[in-house]
């Protein structure tokens, strides 16, 4: 996998995490225990810092960036869907960010909340815990989810990361 230091900004990847060989990790990126980062994902901590919590899945094609003064933080047991874009935001524990969605500066997605596929969470938006945020820009449906609604999905990606770490092998060379 391409993992790059940029000056004194050096990624820290827990040994139990799985980062696919076709993902790219640059600079001040911290990937915690049993987190997974899938093909085509780019985590670029060139200006600010990126934190991926334990057992969190960052799926294929996702772009995570930060600014000089706005880190991007993703909590524990989260699922970040395919081709999402996160920048300068906070995703709290057990949240799910749907495929193709965008979460921007200073936005906070609360614990156990869901950002729907293709949704845009604009700057400074707060999605409360267990709420659904749907549309462009998002409209928020408070208290729409049950505690633990995304636990099975997060757990499945931890298991899949173990499988890939143990079984993935390149056969075209």
Short mmCIF file of C-alpha atoms in Angstrom, two decimals:
data_model
loop_
_atom_site.label_atom_id
_atom_site.label_comp_id
_atom_site.label_asym_id
_atom_site.label_seq_id
_atom_site.Cartn_x
_atom_site.Cartn_y
_atom_site.Cartn_z
CA UNK A 1 0.00 0.00 0.00
CA UNK A 2 1.32 3.49 -0.68
CA UNK A 3 1.93 5.12 2.70
CA UNK A 4 3.79 8.41 2.59
CA UNK A 5 5.36 10.71 5.12
CA UNK A 6 5.22 14.36 4.13
CA UNK A 7 8.00 16.23 5.89
CA UNK A 8 7.48 15.54 9.58
CA UNK A 9 3.88 14.36 9.04
CA UNK A 10 4.00 10.58 9.32
CA UNK A 11 1.03 8.18 9.24
CA UNK A 12 0.40 5.96 12.26
CA UNK A 13 -1.39 2.73 11.37
CA UNK A 14 -2.24 0.19 14.05
CA UNK A 15 -0.87 -3.26 13.13
CA UNK A 16 -4.35 -4.79 13.43
CA UNK A 17 -5.83 -2.35 10.89
CA UNK A 18 -6.24 -3.39 7.27
CA UNK A 19 -5.29 -0.87 4.59
CA UNK A 20 -5.77 -2.24 1.08
CA UNK A 21 -2.69 -2.10 -1.17
CA UNK A 22 -4.55 0.25 -3.55
CA UNK A 23 -5.48 2.80 -0.88
CA UNK A 24 -3.27 5.85 -0.34
CA UNK A 25 -2.35 7.25 3.08
CA UNK A 26 -0.36 10.50 3.25
CA UNK A 27 0.90 12.57 6.17
CA UNK A 28 -0.78 13.10 9.54
CA UNK A 29 -3.20 10.18 9.42
CA UNK A 30 -3.92 7.96 12.43
CA UNK A 31 -5.71 4.67 11.71
CA UNK A 32 -6.74 2.83 14.86
CA UNK A 33 -7.11 -0.85 15.74
CA UNK A 34 -9.11 -3.10 13.40
CA UNK A 35 -10.09 -0.19 11.16
CA UNK A 36 -10.30 -0.96 7.44
CA UNK A 37 -9.43 1.24 4.47
CA UNK A 38 -10.53 -0.18 1.11
CA UNK A 39 -9.28 0.12 -2.52
CA UNK A 40 -9.03 3.58 -4.01
CA UNK A 41 -9.55 5.41 -0.72
CA UNK A 42 -7.30 8.43 -0.22
CA UNK A 43 -6.58 9.76 3.27
CA UNK A 44 -4.52 12.91 2.80
CA UNK A 45 -3.24 14.53 5.98
CA UNK A 46 -1.03 17.09 4.29
CA UNK A 47 -2.38 20.23 6.00
CA UNK A 48 -4.38 18.94 8.94
CA UNK A 49 -4.78 15.67 10.78
CA UNK A 50 -7.09 12.74 10.09
CA UNK A 51 -8.18 10.28 12.77
CA UNK A 52 -9.93 6.98 11.94
CA UNK A 53 -11.28 5.25 15.04
CA UNK A 54 -11.17 1.59 15.95
CA UNK A 55 -13.26 -0.84 13.92
CA UNK A 56 -14.24 1.87 11.45
CA UNK A 57 -14.54 1.12 7.73
CA UNK A 58 -13.49 3.64 5.07
CA UNK A 59 -14.79 2.16 1.85
CA UNK A 60 -13.67 2.15 -1.76
CA UNK A 61 -12.99 5.48 -3.45
CA UNK A 62 -13.57 7.62 -0.36
CA UNK A 63 -11.56 10.84 -0.02
CA UNK A 64 -10.74 12.14 3.46
CA UNK A 65 -8.93 15.47 3.82
CA UNK A 66 -8.44 18.12 6.49
CA UNK A 67 -7.53 21.79 6.57
CA UNK A 68 -4.79 23.62 8.52
CA UNK A 69 -7.16 24.28 11.41
CA UNK A 70 -9.88 21.66 10.93
CA UNK A 71 -8.97 18.02 11.54
CA UNK A 72 -11.21 15.27 10.26
CA UNK A 73 -12.21 12.84 13.01
CA UNK A 74 -14.10 9.61 12.53
CA UNK A 75 -15.06 7.75 15.69
CA UNK A 76 -15.21 4.08 16.58
CA UNK A 77 -17.43 1.52 14.85
CA UNK A 78 -18.38 3.80 11.95
CA UNK A 79 -19.04 2.92 8.33
CA UNK A 80 -18.04 5.44 5.66
CA UNK A 81 -19.60 4.34 2.37
CA UNK A 82 -18.10 4.14 -1.08
CA UNK A 83 -16.97 7.37 -2.78
CA UNK A 84 -17.79 9.60 0.19
CA UNK A 85 -15.90 12.87 0.80
CA UNK A 86 -15.15 14.03 4.34
CA UNK A 87 -13.26 17.24 5.07
CA UNK A 88 -12.74 19.11 8.33
CA UNK A 89 -15.67 17.37 10.03
CA UNK A 90 -16.40 15.07 12.95
CA UNK A 91 -18.17 11.74 12.61
CA UNK A 92 -19.04 10.42 16.06
CA UNK A 93 -19.01 6.76 17.14
CA UNK A 94 -21.33 4.26 15.46
CA UNK A 95 -22.41 6.62 12.67
CA UNK A 96 -22.92 5.61 9.06
CA UNK A 97 -22.00 7.96 6.21
CA UNK A 98 -23.67 6.75 3.03
CA UNK A 99 -22.10 6.13 -0.35
CA UNK A 100 -21.46 9.22 -2.45
CA UNK A 101 -22.18 11.62 0.37
CA UNK A 102 -20.22 14.75 1.31
CA UNK A 103 -19.63 16.02 4.85
CA UNK A 104 -17.95 19.43 5.02
CA UNK A 105 -16.18 21.83 7.38
CA UNK A 106 -17.17 21.91 11.05
CA UNK A 107 -20.11 19.57 10.44
CA UNK A 108 -20.76 17.04 13.19
CA UNK A 109 -22.55 13.75 12.55
CA UNK A 110 -23.75 12.53 15.94
CA UNK A 111 -23.38 9.13 17.55
CA UNK A 112 -25.33 6.45 15.69
CA UNK A 113 -26.64 8.92 13.07
CA UNK A 114 -26.95 8.20 9.37
CA UNK A 115 -26.02 10.41 6.42
CA UNK A 116 -27.93 9.06 3.45
CA UNK A 117 -26.35 8.04 0.16
CA UNK A 118 -25.61 11.07 -2.01
CA UNK A 119 -26.42 13.54 0.77
CA UNK A 120 -24.52 16.79 1.32
CA UNK A 121 -23.92 17.94 4.90
CA UNK A 122 -22.93 21.63 4.54
CA UNK A 123 -20.47 23.57 6.70
CA UNK A 124 -21.45 23.95 10.38
CA UNK A 125 -24.36 21.48 10.22
CA UNK A 126 -25.01 19.31 13.27
CA UNK A 127 -26.73 15.99 12.72
CA UNK A 128 -27.98 14.92 16.17
CA UNK A 129 -27.35 11.42 17.54
CA UNK A 130 -29.61 8.74 16.02
CA UNK A 131 -30.92 11.16 13.38
CA UNK A 132 -31.09 10.65 9.63
CA UNK A 133 -29.68 13.34 7.33
CA UNK A 134 -31.01 12.99 3.80
CA UNK A 135 -30.86 15.06 0.62
CA UNK A 136 -28.95 17.97 -0.90
CA UNK A 137 -28.52 19.89 1.31
CA UNK A 138 -29.54 17.54 4.08
CA UNK A 139 -32.84 17.66 5.87
CA UNK A 140 -32.61 16.13 9.30
CA UNK A 141 -35.06 13.59 10.71
CA UNK A 142 -34.35 13.50 14.45
CA UNK A 143 -34.61 10.30 16.47
CA UNK A 144 -35.13 8.17 13.36
CA UNK A 145 -32.76 5.35 14.35
CA UNK A 146 -32.36 2.86 17.15
CA UNK A 147 -29.15 2.59 19.16
CA UNK A 148 -26.83 0.07 17.46
CA UNK A 149 -28.55 0.33 14.08
CA UNK A 150 -25.22 0.14 12.22
CA UNK A 151 -23.42 -2.35 14.48
CA UNK A 152 -23.79 -5.32 12.14
CA UNK A 153 -22.37 -3.37 9.18
CA UNK A 154 -19.38 -2.14 11.20
CA UNK A 155 -18.72 -5.62 12.54
CA UNK A 156 -18.91 -7.17 9.07
CA UNK A 157 -16.14 -4.85 7.84
CA UNK A 158 -13.91 -5.76 10.81
CA UNK A 159 -14.37 -9.43 9.87
CA UNK A 160 -13.78 -8.67 6.19
CA UNK A 161 -10.58 -6.78 7.06
CA UNK A 162 -9.28 -9.86 8.90
CA UNK A 163 -10.17 -12.02 5.90
CA UNK A 164 -8.37 -9.70 3.49
CA UNK A 165 -5.33 -9.40 5.76
CA UNK A 166 -5.09 -13.22 5.87
CA UNK A 167 -6.17 -14.21 2.35
CA UNK A 168 -5.58 -11.38 -0.16
CA UNK A 169 -2.84 -12.18 -2.63
CA UNK A 170 -1.95 -10.62 -5.93
CA UNK A 171 -1.89 -13.13 -8.81
CA UNK A 172 -1.17 -11.02 -11.91
CA UNK A 173 2.59 -10.77 -11.39
#
